[in-house]
Amino acid sequence: MAAAAVSNAQSMMKCCENYILIDAGANLTNKKFGRDLESVLQRAKDAGVQKMIVPGSSVKSSREALRLARIYPDTIYSTAGVHPHDAKSWTDECLSELRSVADCSECVAIGACGLDYNKDFSSPELQMEAFSKQIELACELKKPLYVHERDAHEDMVRTLAKYRDSLPPVFIHSFSGNAQQARTYVEMGVYLGITGVLCKDNSEKGLQSLLIESGLPLDHLLVETDSPFLYPNARASKLPPHVRDGLTQRSLTFLQRYCTFQRNEPCSLPALVEMVAALLCRSPEDVALATAFNALKVFGLS
């Protein structure tokens, strides 16, 4: 009995050490997680990551994300979508297949879909066609829209505005735009995802400046690792010294022991939250709790 009491106390202490975190974007269907996903999920749990959204970027990966959500209920949730890079492969059959995946309760959003004019994997015309169909699906199913946008802000705003009256919650995954674009999205009620991109974006109107100047209100922010990509480099020269100094040893341990530029993991999320908190001049606990609450609200998680 005494041993059990000690064990319970230790478990409670461990929980108290952790922030309450939700990773709004972890690409766990990526082949880099093919051999040790169980260990990756355990490390995430140990770091305080309660839940993870695994986005689909094609019909195939949407099905795979749904499979993971069923294997790990209440921990992993999936989305169903066709990424703008893959818009050239869009067909009417894609829409019916996405609908069948999105109808499942484990699937909590439509996407990743959107517009990307930074790379020309698919033409803008094909991207717009696929995106519009997925917006209509989100409106039909009343599920949030999980959006990818690069260098396409004006077209994105115009497109979303067309569906203003029936649009569900909108989440811009891995936001990397400027201050004016952020303000426009927030005024539209859109939620923005912050990733490790902030470690290298110290431009005059970049992510760091936006956070320092409180240009991004906390009630419209979510945090995401975008694993295995966008490693939040704690040693980045573009990070202000007070941000590097504000990282706790516990978060650094998860970040530096298990994550690399080649493979980021959800367990890096505490370090990212501490960076955001330092830039906002808020406590990490406040940022963790607020962003987790936002994720619960946007995606309707239990």
PDB file of C-alpha atoms in Angstrom:
ATOM      1  CA  MET A   1       0.000   0.000   0.000  1.00  0.00           C
ATOM      2  CA  ALA A   2       2.804   2.403   0.881  1.00  0.00           C
ATOM      3  CA  ALA A   3       4.570   1.665  -2.401  1.00  0.00           C
ATOM      4  CA  ALA A   4       1.333   2.295  -4.319  1.00  0.00           C
ATOM      5  CA  ALA A   5       0.844   5.605  -2.535  1.00  0.00           C
ATOM      6  CA  VAL A   6       4.377   6.691  -3.400  1.00  0.00           C
ATOM      7  CA  SER A   7       3.827   5.663  -7.030  1.00  0.00           C
ATOM      8  CA  ASN A   8       0.586   7.657  -7.210  1.00  0.00           C
ATOM      9  CA  ALA A   9       2.251  10.682  -5.670  1.00  0.00           C
ATOM     10  CA  GLN A  10       5.098  10.460  -8.159  1.00  0.00           C
ATOM     11  CA  SER A  11       2.620  10.224 -11.018  1.00  0.00           C
ATOM     12  CA  MET A  12       0.754  13.292  -9.760  1.00  0.00           C
ATOM     13  CA  MET A  13       4.017  15.218  -9.424  1.00  0.00           C
ATOM     14  CA  LYS A  14       4.960  14.271 -12.971  1.00  0.00           C
ATOM     15  CA  CYS A  15       1.590  15.531 -14.253  1.00  0.00           C
ATOM     16  CA  CYS A  16       2.074  18.804 -12.413  1.00  0.00           C
ATOM     17  CA  GLU A  17       5.482  19.255 -14.071  1.00  0.00           C
ATOM     18  CA  ASN A  18       3.857  19.133 -17.495  1.00  0.00           C
ATOM     19  CA  TYR A  19       1.945  21.770 -19.368  1.00  0.00           C
ATOM     20  CA  ILE A  20      -1.436  20.804 -20.812  1.00  0.00           C
ATOM     21  CA  LEU A  21      -0.753  20.672 -24.538  1.00  0.00           C
ATOM     22  CA  ILE A  22      -2.505  19.844 -27.800  1.00  0.00           C
ATOM     23  CA  ASP A  23      -0.453  19.468 -30.970  1.00  0.00           C
ATOM     24  CA  ALA A  24      -2.638  20.892 -33.739  1.00  0.00           C
ATOM     25  CA  GLY A  25      -0.525  19.366 -36.483  1.00  0.00           C
ATOM     26  CA  ALA A  26       1.652  16.239 -36.361  1.00  0.00           C
ATOM     27  CA  ASN A  27       2.246  14.302 -39.584  1.00  0.00           C
ATOM     28  CA  LEU A  28       2.446  10.909 -37.916  1.00  0.00           C
ATOM     29  CA  THR A  29       1.573   9.087 -41.146  1.00  0.00           C
ATOM     30  CA  ASN A  30       4.985  10.157 -42.474  1.00  0.00           C
ATOM     31  CA  LYS A  31       7.312   7.227 -43.165  1.00  0.00           C
ATOM     32  CA  LYS A  32       9.847   8.677 -40.702  1.00  0.00           C
ATOM     33  CA  PHE A  33       7.561   7.440 -37.906  1.00  0.00           C
ATOM     34  CA  GLY A  34       7.042   4.013 -39.426  1.00  0.00           C
ATOM     35  CA  ARG A  35       9.305   2.064 -37.075  1.00  0.00           C
ATOM     36  CA  ASP A  36       8.803   3.578 -33.622  1.00  0.00           C
ATOM     37  CA  LEU A  37       5.452   5.357 -33.468  1.00  0.00           C
ATOM     38  CA  GLU A  38       4.646   3.845 -30.061  1.00  0.00           C
ATOM     39  CA  SER A  39       7.798   5.377 -28.589  1.00  0.00           C
ATOM     40  CA  VAL A  40       7.070   8.712 -30.261  1.00  0.00           C
ATOM     41  CA  LEU A  41       3.573   8.776 -28.733  1.00  0.00           C
ATOM     42  CA  GLN A  42       4.887   7.815 -25.298  1.00  0.00           C
ATOM     43  CA  ARG A  43       7.452  10.619 -25.387  1.00  0.00           C
ATOM     44  CA  ALA A  44       4.718  13.042 -26.394  1.00  0.00           C
ATOM     45  CA  LYS A  45       2.589  11.917 -23.478  1.00  0.00           C
ATOM     46  CA  ASP A  46       5.534  12.208 -21.092  1.00  0.00           C
ATOM     47  CA  ALA A  47       6.077  15.777 -22.342  1.00  0.00           C
ATOM     48  CA  GLY A  48       2.463  16.697 -21.598  1.00  0.00           C
ATOM     49  CA  VAL A  49       0.981  16.468 -25.096  1.00  0.00           C
ATOM     50  CA  GLN A  50      -2.547  15.237 -24.411  1.00  0.00           C
ATOM     51  CA  LYS A  51      -3.899  15.090 -27.954  1.00  0.00           C
ATOM     52  CA  MET A  52      -2.616  15.354 -31.524  1.00  0.00           C
ATOM     53  CA  ILE A  53      -4.261  16.257 -34.818  1.00  0.00           C
ATOM     54  CA  VAL A  54      -2.891  14.135 -37.672  1.00  0.00           C
ATOM     55  CA  PRO A  55      -3.747  15.821 -40.990  1.00  0.00           C
ATOM     56  CA  GLY A  56      -4.476  14.053 -44.239  1.00  0.00           C
ATOM     57  CA  SER A  57      -3.013  15.540 -47.413  1.00  0.00           C
ATOM     58  CA  SER A  58      -4.414  13.018 -49.901  1.00  0.00           C
ATOM     59  CA  VAL A  59      -7.157  10.416 -49.931  1.00  0.00           C
ATOM     60  CA  LYS A  60      -4.593   7.757 -49.033  1.00  0.00           C
ATOM     61  CA  SER A  61      -3.016   9.667 -46.136  1.00  0.00           C
ATOM     62  CA  SER A  62      -6.474  10.724 -44.894  1.00  0.00           C
ATOM     63  CA  ARG A  63      -7.411   7.056 -44.582  1.00  0.00           C
ATOM     64  CA  GLU A  64      -4.128   6.322 -42.843  1.00  0.00           C
ATOM     65  CA  ALA A  65      -4.672   9.198 -40.397  1.00  0.00           C
ATOM     66  CA  LEU A  66      -8.143   7.830 -39.641  1.00  0.00           C
ATOM     67  CA  ARG A  67      -6.640   4.397 -39.011  1.00  0.00           C
ATOM     68  CA  LEU A  68      -4.244   5.898 -36.445  1.00  0.00           C
ATOM     69  CA  ALA A  69      -7.091   7.788 -34.784  1.00  0.00           C
ATOM     70  CA  ARG A  70      -8.948   4.504 -34.330  1.00  0.00           C
ATOM     71  CA  ILE A  71      -5.901   2.733 -32.932  1.00  0.00           C
ATOM     72  CA  TYR A  72      -5.225   5.573 -30.460  1.00  0.00           C
ATOM     73  CA  PRO A  73      -8.657   6.949 -29.520  1.00  0.00           C
ATOM     74  CA  ASP A  74      -8.824  10.202 -27.553  1.00  0.00           C
ATOM     75  CA  THR A  75      -5.132  10.790 -28.280  1.00  0.00           C
ATOM     76  CA  ILE A  76      -4.984  11.027 -32.066  1.00  0.00           C
ATOM     77  CA  TYR A  77      -7.623  12.732 -34.208  1.00  0.00           C
ATOM     78  CA  SER A  78      -7.522  12.873 -37.993  1.00  0.00           C
ATOM     79  CA  THR A  79      -8.453  15.203 -40.819  1.00  0.00           C
ATOM     80  CA  ALA A  80      -9.427  14.419 -44.413  1.00  0.00           C
ATOM     81  CA  GLY A  81      -8.238  16.513 -47.316  1.00  0.00           C
ATOM     82  CA  VAL A  82      -6.246  16.963 -50.493  1.00  0.00           C
ATOM     83  CA  HIS A  83      -3.280  19.344 -50.196  1.00  0.00           C
ATOM     84  CA  PRO A  84      -2.925  22.094 -52.826  1.00  0.00           C
ATOM     85  CA  HIS A  85       0.300  20.459 -54.033  1.00  0.00           C
ATOM     86  CA  ASP A  86      -1.811  17.419 -54.995  1.00  0.00           C
ATOM     87  CA  ALA A  87      -4.685  19.381 -56.529  1.00  0.00           C
ATOM     88  CA  LYS A  88      -3.634  18.190 -59.994  1.00  0.00           C
ATOM     89  CA  SER A  89      -4.842  14.722 -58.990  1.00  0.00           C
ATOM     90  CA  TRP A  90      -8.281  15.979 -57.858  1.00  0.00           C
ATOM     91  CA  THR A  91     -11.319  14.153 -59.266  1.00  0.00           C
ATOM     92  CA  ASP A  92     -14.998  13.895 -58.390  1.00  0.00           C
ATOM     93  CA  GLU A  93     -14.153  10.506 -56.901  1.00  0.00           C
ATOM     94  CA  CYS A  94     -11.787  12.237 -54.462  1.00  0.00           C
ATOM     95  CA  LEU A  95     -14.704  14.202 -53.078  1.00  0.00           C
ATOM     96  CA  SER A  96     -16.838  11.122 -52.408  1.00  0.00           C
ATOM     97  CA  GLU A  97     -13.897   9.291 -50.830  1.00  0.00           C
ATOM     98  CA  LEU A  98     -13.064  12.253 -48.596  1.00  0.00           C
ATOM     99  CA  ARG A  99     -16.702  12.493 -47.554  1.00  0.00           C
ATOM    100  CA  SER A 100     -16.713   8.845 -46.456  1.00  0.00           C
ATOM    101  CA  VAL A 101     -13.603   9.408 -44.320  1.00  0.00           C
ATOM    102  CA  ALA A 102     -14.816  12.748 -42.938  1.00  0.00           C
ATOM    103  CA  ASP A 103     -18.152  11.250 -41.899  1.00  0.00           C
ATOM    104  CA  CYS A 104     -16.320   9.278 -39.190  1.00  0.00           C
ATOM    105  CA  SER A 105     -16.333  10.771 -35.700  1.00  0.00           C
ATOM    106  CA  GLU A 106     -12.552  10.406 -35.349  1.00  0.00           C
ATOM    107  CA  CYS A 107     -12.096  12.809 -38.272  1.00  0.00           C
ATOM    108  CA  VAL A 108     -12.417  16.333 -36.902  1.00  0.00           C
ATOM    109  CA  ALA A 109     -11.687  18.611 -39.883  1.00  0.00           C
ATOM    110  CA  ILE A 110     -11.551  18.931 -43.651  1.00  0.00           C
ATOM    111  CA  GLY A 111      -8.019  19.463 -44.965  1.00  0.00           C
ATOM    112  CA  ALA A 112      -5.201  20.030 -45.224  1.00  0.00           C
ATOM    113  CA  CYS A 113      -6.526  21.952 -48.211  1.00  0.00           C
ATOM    114  CA  GLY A 114      -5.946  25.431 -49.534  1.00  0.00           C
ATOM    115  CA  LEU A 115      -3.737  27.460 -51.853  1.00  0.00           C
ATOM    116  CA  ASP A 116       0.039  27.461 -52.314  1.00  0.00           C
ATOM    117  CA  TYR A 117       1.484  29.864 -54.897  1.00  0.00           C
ATOM    118  CA  ASN A 118       5.003  29.458 -53.546  1.00  0.00           C
ATOM    119  CA  LYS A 119       5.565  26.215 -55.444  1.00  0.00           C
ATOM    120  CA  ASP A 120       3.990  25.176 -58.725  1.00  0.00           C
ATOM    121  CA  PHE A 121       3.210  21.518 -58.085  1.00  0.00           C
ATOM    122  CA  SER A 122      -0.383  22.271 -59.170  1.00  0.00           C
ATOM    123  CA  SER A 123      -1.708  25.249 -61.117  1.00  0.00           C
ATOM    124  CA  PRO A 124      -3.637  27.982 -59.257  1.00  0.00           C
ATOM    125  CA  GLU A 125      -6.762  27.068 -61.238  1.00  0.00           C
ATOM    126  CA  LEU A 126      -6.625  23.413 -60.175  1.00  0.00           C
ATOM    127  CA  GLN A 127      -5.852  24.431 -56.583  1.00  0.00           C
ATOM    128  CA  MET A 128      -8.865  26.719 -56.490  1.00  0.00           C
ATOM    129  CA  GLU A 129     -11.158  24.015 -57.852  1.00  0.00           C
ATOM    130  CA  ALA A 130     -10.049  21.434 -55.279  1.00  0.00           C
ATOM    131  CA  PHE A 131     -10.102  23.977 -52.446  1.00  0.00           C
ATOM    132  CA  SER A 132     -13.606  25.207 -53.245  1.00  0.00           C
ATOM    133  CA  LYS A 133     -14.961  21.661 -53.300  1.00  0.00           C
ATOM    134  CA  GLN A 134     -13.416  20.966 -49.898  1.00  0.00           C
ATOM    135  CA  ILE A 135     -14.792  24.191 -48.427  1.00  0.00           C
ATOM    136  CA  GLU A 136     -18.243  23.100 -49.593  1.00  0.00           C
ATOM    137  CA  LEU A 137     -17.694  19.698 -47.985  1.00  0.00           C
ATOM    138  CA  ALA A 138     -16.706  21.349 -44.684  1.00  0.00           C
ATOM    139  CA  CYS A 139     -19.836  23.521 -44.829  1.00  0.00           C
ATOM    140  CA  GLU A 140     -21.984  20.476 -45.605  1.00  0.00           C
ATOM    141  CA  LEU A 141     -20.568  18.348 -42.788  1.00  0.00           C
ATOM    142  CA  LYS A 142     -20.144  21.312 -40.418  1.00  0.00           C
ATOM    143  CA  LYS A 143     -16.556  20.337 -39.707  1.00  0.00           C
ATOM    144  CA  PRO A 144     -13.689  22.837 -39.328  1.00  0.00           C
ATOM    145  CA  LEU A 145     -11.535  23.762 -42.298  1.00  0.00           C
ATOM    146  CA  TYR A 146      -7.838  22.877 -41.939  1.00  0.00           C
ATOM    147  CA  VAL A 147      -6.076  25.251 -44.326  1.00  0.00           C
ATOM    148  CA  HIS A 148      -2.638  25.453 -45.923  1.00  0.00           C
ATOM    149  CA  GLU A 149      -1.774  28.875 -47.380  1.00  0.00           C
ATOM    150  CA  ARG A 150       1.503  30.096 -48.861  1.00  0.00           C
ATOM    151  CA  ASP A 151       1.835  33.337 -50.817  1.00  0.00           C
ATOM    152  CA  ALA A 152      -1.879  33.240 -51.628  1.00  0.00           C
ATOM    153  CA  HIS A 153      -3.349  35.477 -48.946  1.00  0.00           C
ATOM    154  CA  GLU A 154      -5.548  37.682 -51.126  1.00  0.00           C
ATOM    155  CA  ASP A 155      -7.101  34.774 -53.009  1.00  0.00           C
ATOM    156  CA  MET A 156      -7.564  32.928 -49.720  1.00  0.00           C
ATOM    157  CA  VAL A 157      -9.434  35.838 -48.139  1.00  0.00           C
ATOM    158  CA  ARG A 158     -11.624  36.321 -51.200  1.00  0.00           C
ATOM    159  CA  THR A 159     -12.440  32.615 -51.378  1.00  0.00           C
ATOM    160  CA  LEU A 160     -13.309  32.261 -47.694  1.00  0.00           C
ATOM    161  CA  ALA A 161     -15.448  35.400 -47.889  1.00  0.00           C
ATOM    162  CA  LYS A 162     -17.654  33.759 -50.515  1.00  0.00           C
ATOM    163  CA  TYR A 163     -18.726  31.183 -47.939  1.00  0.00           C
ATOM    164  CA  ARG A 164     -18.939  33.591 -44.994  1.00  0.00           C
ATOM    165  CA  ASP A 165     -22.542  32.761 -44.084  1.00  0.00           C
ATOM    166  CA  SER A 166     -22.021  28.995 -43.825  1.00  0.00           C
ATOM    167  CA  LEU A 167     -18.305  28.710 -43.064  1.00  0.00           C
ATOM    168  CA  PRO A 168     -17.307  26.501 -40.095  1.00  0.00           C
ATOM    169  CA  PRO A 169     -14.271  27.404 -37.927  1.00  0.00           C
ATOM    170  CA  VAL A 170     -11.140  27.951 -40.042  1.00  0.00           C
ATOM    171  CA  PHE A 171      -7.609  27.052 -38.941  1.00  0.00           C
ATOM    172  CA  ILE A 172      -4.590  28.308 -40.917  1.00  0.00           C
ATOM    173  CA  HIS A 173      -2.042  25.562 -40.392  1.00  0.00           C
ATOM    174  CA  SER A 174       1.571  26.729 -39.815  1.00  0.00           C
ATOM    175  CA  PHE A 175       0.936  30.423 -40.375  1.00  0.00           C
ATOM    176  CA  SER A 176       3.952  32.228 -41.846  1.00  0.00           C
ATOM    177  CA  GLY A 177       2.460  35.468 -43.161  1.00  0.00           C
ATOM    178  CA  ASN A 178       3.040  39.075 -42.172  1.00  0.00           C
ATOM    179  CA  ALA A 179       1.393  41.360 -39.618  1.00  0.00           C
ATOM    180  CA  GLN A 180      -1.327  42.726 -41.895  1.00  0.00           C
ATOM    181  CA  GLN A 181      -2.256  39.242 -43.102  1.00  0.00           C
ATOM    182  CA  ALA A 182      -2.471  38.026 -39.509  1.00  0.00           C
ATOM    183  CA  ARG A 183      -4.753  40.917 -38.570  1.00  0.00           C
ATOM    184  CA  THR A 184      -6.993  40.241 -41.558  1.00  0.00           C
ATOM    185  CA  TYR A 185      -7.335  36.582 -40.649  1.00  0.00           C
ATOM    186  CA  VAL A 186      -8.049  37.336 -36.984  1.00  0.00           C
ATOM    187  CA  GLU A 187     -10.687  39.916 -37.949  1.00  0.00           C
ATOM    188  CA  MET A 188     -12.337  37.156 -39.993  1.00  0.00           C
ATOM    189  CA  GLY A 189     -12.370  34.919 -36.907  1.00  0.00           C
ATOM    190  CA  VAL A 190      -9.708  32.600 -38.312  1.00  0.00           C
ATOM    191  CA  TYR A 191      -7.356  30.683 -35.980  1.00  0.00           C
ATOM    192  CA  LEU A 192      -3.605  30.604 -36.664  1.00  0.00           C
ATOM    193  CA  GLY A 193      -1.131  27.790 -36.044  1.00  0.00           C
ATOM    194  CA  ILE A 194       2.328  28.642 -34.687  1.00  0.00           C
ATOM    195  CA  THR A 195       5.227  26.296 -35.460  1.00  0.00           C
ATOM    196  CA  GLY A 196       9.011  26.209 -35.280  1.00  0.00           C
ATOM    197  CA  VAL A 197       9.032  28.659 -38.204  1.00  0.00           C
ATOM    198  CA  LEU A 198       9.146  31.420 -35.588  1.00  0.00           C
ATOM    199  CA  CYS A 199      12.746  30.441 -34.733  1.00  0.00           C
ATOM    200  CA  LYS A 200      13.981  31.801 -38.054  1.00  0.00           C
ATOM    201  CA  ASP A 201      11.443  34.544 -38.771  1.00  0.00           C
ATOM    202  CA  ASN A 202      12.715  37.693 -37.070  1.00  0.00           C
ATOM    203  CA  SER A 203      11.932  40.015 -39.972  1.00  0.00           C
ATOM    204  CA  GLU A 204      10.392  43.392 -39.260  1.00  0.00           C
ATOM    205  CA  LYS A 205       6.850  42.073 -39.727  1.00  0.00           C
ATOM    206  CA  GLY A 206       7.550  38.394 -39.082  1.00  0.00           C
ATOM    207  CA  LEU A 207       6.234  35.985 -36.473  1.00  0.00           C
ATOM    208  CA  GLN A 208       8.564  37.041 -33.684  1.00  0.00           C
ATOM    209  CA  SER A 209       7.672  40.712 -34.093  1.00  0.00           C
ATOM    210  CA  LEU A 210       3.978  39.851 -34.271  1.00  0.00           C
ATOM    211  CA  LEU A 211       4.143  38.029 -30.960  1.00  0.00           C
ATOM    212  CA  ILE A 212       6.335  40.626 -29.256  1.00  0.00           C
ATOM    213  CA  GLU A 213       3.940  43.389 -30.264  1.00  0.00           C
ATOM    214  CA  SER A 214       0.925  41.257 -29.261  1.00  0.00           C
ATOM    215  CA  GLY A 215      -0.253  41.385 -32.852  1.00  0.00           C
ATOM    216  CA  LEU A 216      -1.505  37.824 -32.535  1.00  0.00           C
ATOM    217  CA  PRO A 217      -4.139  37.526 -29.793  1.00  0.00           C
ATOM    218  CA  LEU A 218      -3.784  34.412 -27.682  1.00  0.00           C
ATOM    219  CA  ASP A 219      -7.441  33.477 -28.099  1.00  0.00           C
ATOM    220  CA  HIS A 220      -6.833  32.894 -31.838  1.00  0.00           C
ATOM    221  CA  LEU A 221      -3.600  30.875 -31.567  1.00  0.00           C
ATOM    222  CA  LEU A 222      -2.922  27.158 -31.653  1.00  0.00           C
ATOM    223  CA  VAL A 223       0.488  25.477 -31.425  1.00  0.00           C
ATOM    224  CA  GLU A 224       1.717  22.640 -33.611  1.00  0.00           C
ATOM    225  CA  THR A 225       4.969  20.836 -34.273  1.00  0.00           C
ATOM    226  CA  ASP A 226       4.255  19.892 -37.912  1.00  0.00           C
ATOM    227  CA  SER A 227       6.350  16.807 -37.133  1.00  0.00           C
ATOM    228  CA  PRO A 228       8.580  15.518 -38.638  1.00  0.00           C
ATOM    229  CA  PHE A 229       9.192  18.993 -40.084  1.00  0.00           C
ATOM    230  CA  LEU A 230       9.848  22.488 -38.677  1.00  0.00           C
ATOM    231  CA  TYR A 231      12.187  21.611 -35.817  1.00  0.00           C
ATOM    232  CA  PRO A 232      12.041  24.491 -33.284  1.00  0.00           C
ATOM    233  CA  ASN A 233      15.735  25.289 -33.153  1.00  0.00           C
ATOM    234  CA  ALA A 234      16.465  26.539 -29.650  1.00  0.00           C
ATOM    235  CA  ARG A 235      19.986  27.522 -30.724  1.00  0.00           C
ATOM    236  CA  ALA A 236      18.849  29.648 -33.664  1.00  0.00           C
ATOM    237  CA  SER A 237      20.809  32.898 -33.886  1.00  0.00           C
ATOM    238  CA  LYS A 238      17.591  34.698 -34.851  1.00  0.00           C
ATOM    239  CA  LEU A 239      15.945  33.864 -31.528  1.00  0.00           C
ATOM    240  CA  PRO A 240      16.168  36.747 -29.014  1.00  0.00           C
ATOM    241  CA  PRO A 241      18.460  35.863 -26.072  1.00  0.00           C
ATOM    242  CA  HIS A 242      15.639  36.138 -23.525  1.00  0.00           C
ATOM    243  CA  VAL A 243      13.696  33.491 -25.472  1.00  0.00           C
ATOM    244  CA  ARG A 244      16.610  31.047 -25.462  1.00  0.00           C
ATOM    245  CA  ASP A 245      17.230  31.766 -21.791  1.00  0.00           C
ATOM    246  CA  GLY A 246      13.563  31.168 -20.950  1.00  0.00           C
ATOM    247  CA  LEU A 247      13.605  27.526 -22.026  1.00  0.00           C
ATOM    248  CA  THR A 248      13.420  25.077 -19.126  1.00  0.00           C
ATOM    249  CA  GLN A 249      15.785  22.155 -18.816  1.00  0.00           C
ATOM    250  CA  ARG A 250      12.861  19.731 -18.973  1.00  0.00           C
ATOM    251  CA  SER A 251      11.668  21.051 -22.350  1.00  0.00           C
ATOM    252  CA  LEU A 252      15.210  21.238 -23.699  1.00  0.00           C
ATOM    253  CA  THR A 253      15.773  17.630 -22.723  1.00  0.00           C
ATOM    254  CA  PHE A 254      12.858  16.417 -24.836  1.00  0.00           C
ATOM    255  CA  LEU A 255      13.834  18.722 -27.688  1.00  0.00           C
ATOM    256  CA  GLN A 256      17.545  17.928 -27.815  1.00  0.00           C
ATOM    257  CA  ARG A 257      17.446  14.262 -26.885  1.00  0.00           C
ATOM    258  CA  TYR A 258      14.694  13.096 -29.240  1.00  0.00           C
ATOM    259  CA  CYS A 259      14.250  15.713 -31.981  1.00  0.00           C
ATOM    260  CA  THR A 260      16.469  16.767 -34.876  1.00  0.00           C
ATOM    261  CA  PHE A 261      16.235  18.793 -38.082  1.00  0.00           C
ATOM    262  CA  GLN A 262      15.747  15.453 -39.839  1.00  0.00           C
ATOM    263  CA  ARG A 263      12.872  14.375 -37.594  1.00  0.00           C
ATOM    264  CA  ASN A 264      10.945  16.661 -35.297  1.00  0.00           C
ATOM    265  CA  GLU A 265       8.551  15.020 -32.792  1.00  0.00           C
ATOM    266  CA  PRO A 266       5.437  16.114 -30.863  1.00  0.00           C
ATOM    267  CA  CYS A 267       7.508  16.036 -27.651  1.00  0.00           C
ATOM    268  CA  SER A 268       9.158  19.282 -28.831  1.00  0.00           C
ATOM    269  CA  LEU A 269       5.892  21.134 -28.216  1.00  0.00           C
ATOM    270  CA  PRO A 270       6.747  22.291 -24.644  1.00  0.00           C
ATOM    271  CA  ALA A 271       9.845  24.089 -25.975  1.00  0.00           C
ATOM    272  CA  LEU A 272       7.783  25.782 -28.672  1.00  0.00           C
ATOM    273  CA  VAL A 273       5.208  26.903 -26.112  1.00  0.00           C
ATOM    274  CA  GLU A 274       7.955  28.370 -23.931  1.00  0.00           C
ATOM    275  CA  MET A 275       9.301  30.309 -26.920  1.00  0.00           C
ATOM    276  CA  VAL A 276       5.855  31.700 -27.711  1.00  0.00           C
ATOM    277  CA  ALA A 277       5.329  32.585 -24.052  1.00  0.00           C
ATOM    278  CA  ALA A 278       8.641  34.454 -23.836  1.00  0.00           C
ATOM    279  CA  LEU A 279       7.808  36.475 -26.958  1.00  0.00           C
ATOM    280  CA  LEU A 280       4.331  37.298 -25.616  1.00  0.00           C
ATOM    281  CA  CYS A 281       5.660  38.059 -22.103  1.00  0.00           C
ATOM    282  CA  ARG A 282       3.177  35.517 -20.737  1.00  0.00           C
ATOM    283  CA  SER A 283       3.693  32.429 -18.610  1.00  0.00           C
ATOM    284  CA  PRO A 284       4.129  29.113 -20.473  1.00  0.00           C
ATOM    285  CA  GLU A 285       1.239  27.724 -18.415  1.00  0.00           C
ATOM    286  CA  ASP A 286      -1.078  30.447 -19.737  1.00  0.00           C
ATOM    287  CA  VAL A 287      -0.025  29.851 -23.341  1.00  0.00           C
ATOM    288  CA  ALA A 288      -0.333  26.074 -23.016  1.00  0.00           C
ATOM    289  CA  LEU A 289      -3.782  26.265 -21.454  1.00  0.00           C
ATOM    290  CA  ALA A 290      -5.118  28.902 -23.857  1.00  0.00           C
ATOM    291  CA  THR A 291      -3.894  27.146 -26.993  1.00  0.00           C
ATOM    292  CA  ALA A 292      -5.188  23.791 -25.738  1.00  0.00           C
ATOM    293  CA  PHE A 293      -8.583  25.340 -25.045  1.00  0.00           C
ATOM    294  CA  ASN A 294      -8.606  26.880 -28.529  1.00  0.00           C
ATOM    295  CA  ALA A 295      -7.861  23.493 -30.086  1.00  0.00           C
ATOM    296  CA  LEU A 296     -10.633  21.841 -28.062  1.00  0.00           C
ATOM    297  CA  LYS A 297     -13.046  24.526 -29.229  1.00  0.00           C
ATOM    298  CA  VAL A 298     -12.049  24.592 -32.905  1.00  0.00           C
ATOM    299  CA  PHE A 299     -11.973  20.833 -33.428  1.00  0.00           C
ATOM    300  CA  GLY A 300     -14.714  19.907 -30.962  1.00  0.00           C
ATOM    301  CA  LEU A 301     -12.481  17.508 -29.043  1.00  0.00           C
ATOM    302  CA  SER A 302     -13.660  15.705 -25.934  1.00  0.00           C
TER     303      SER A 302
END
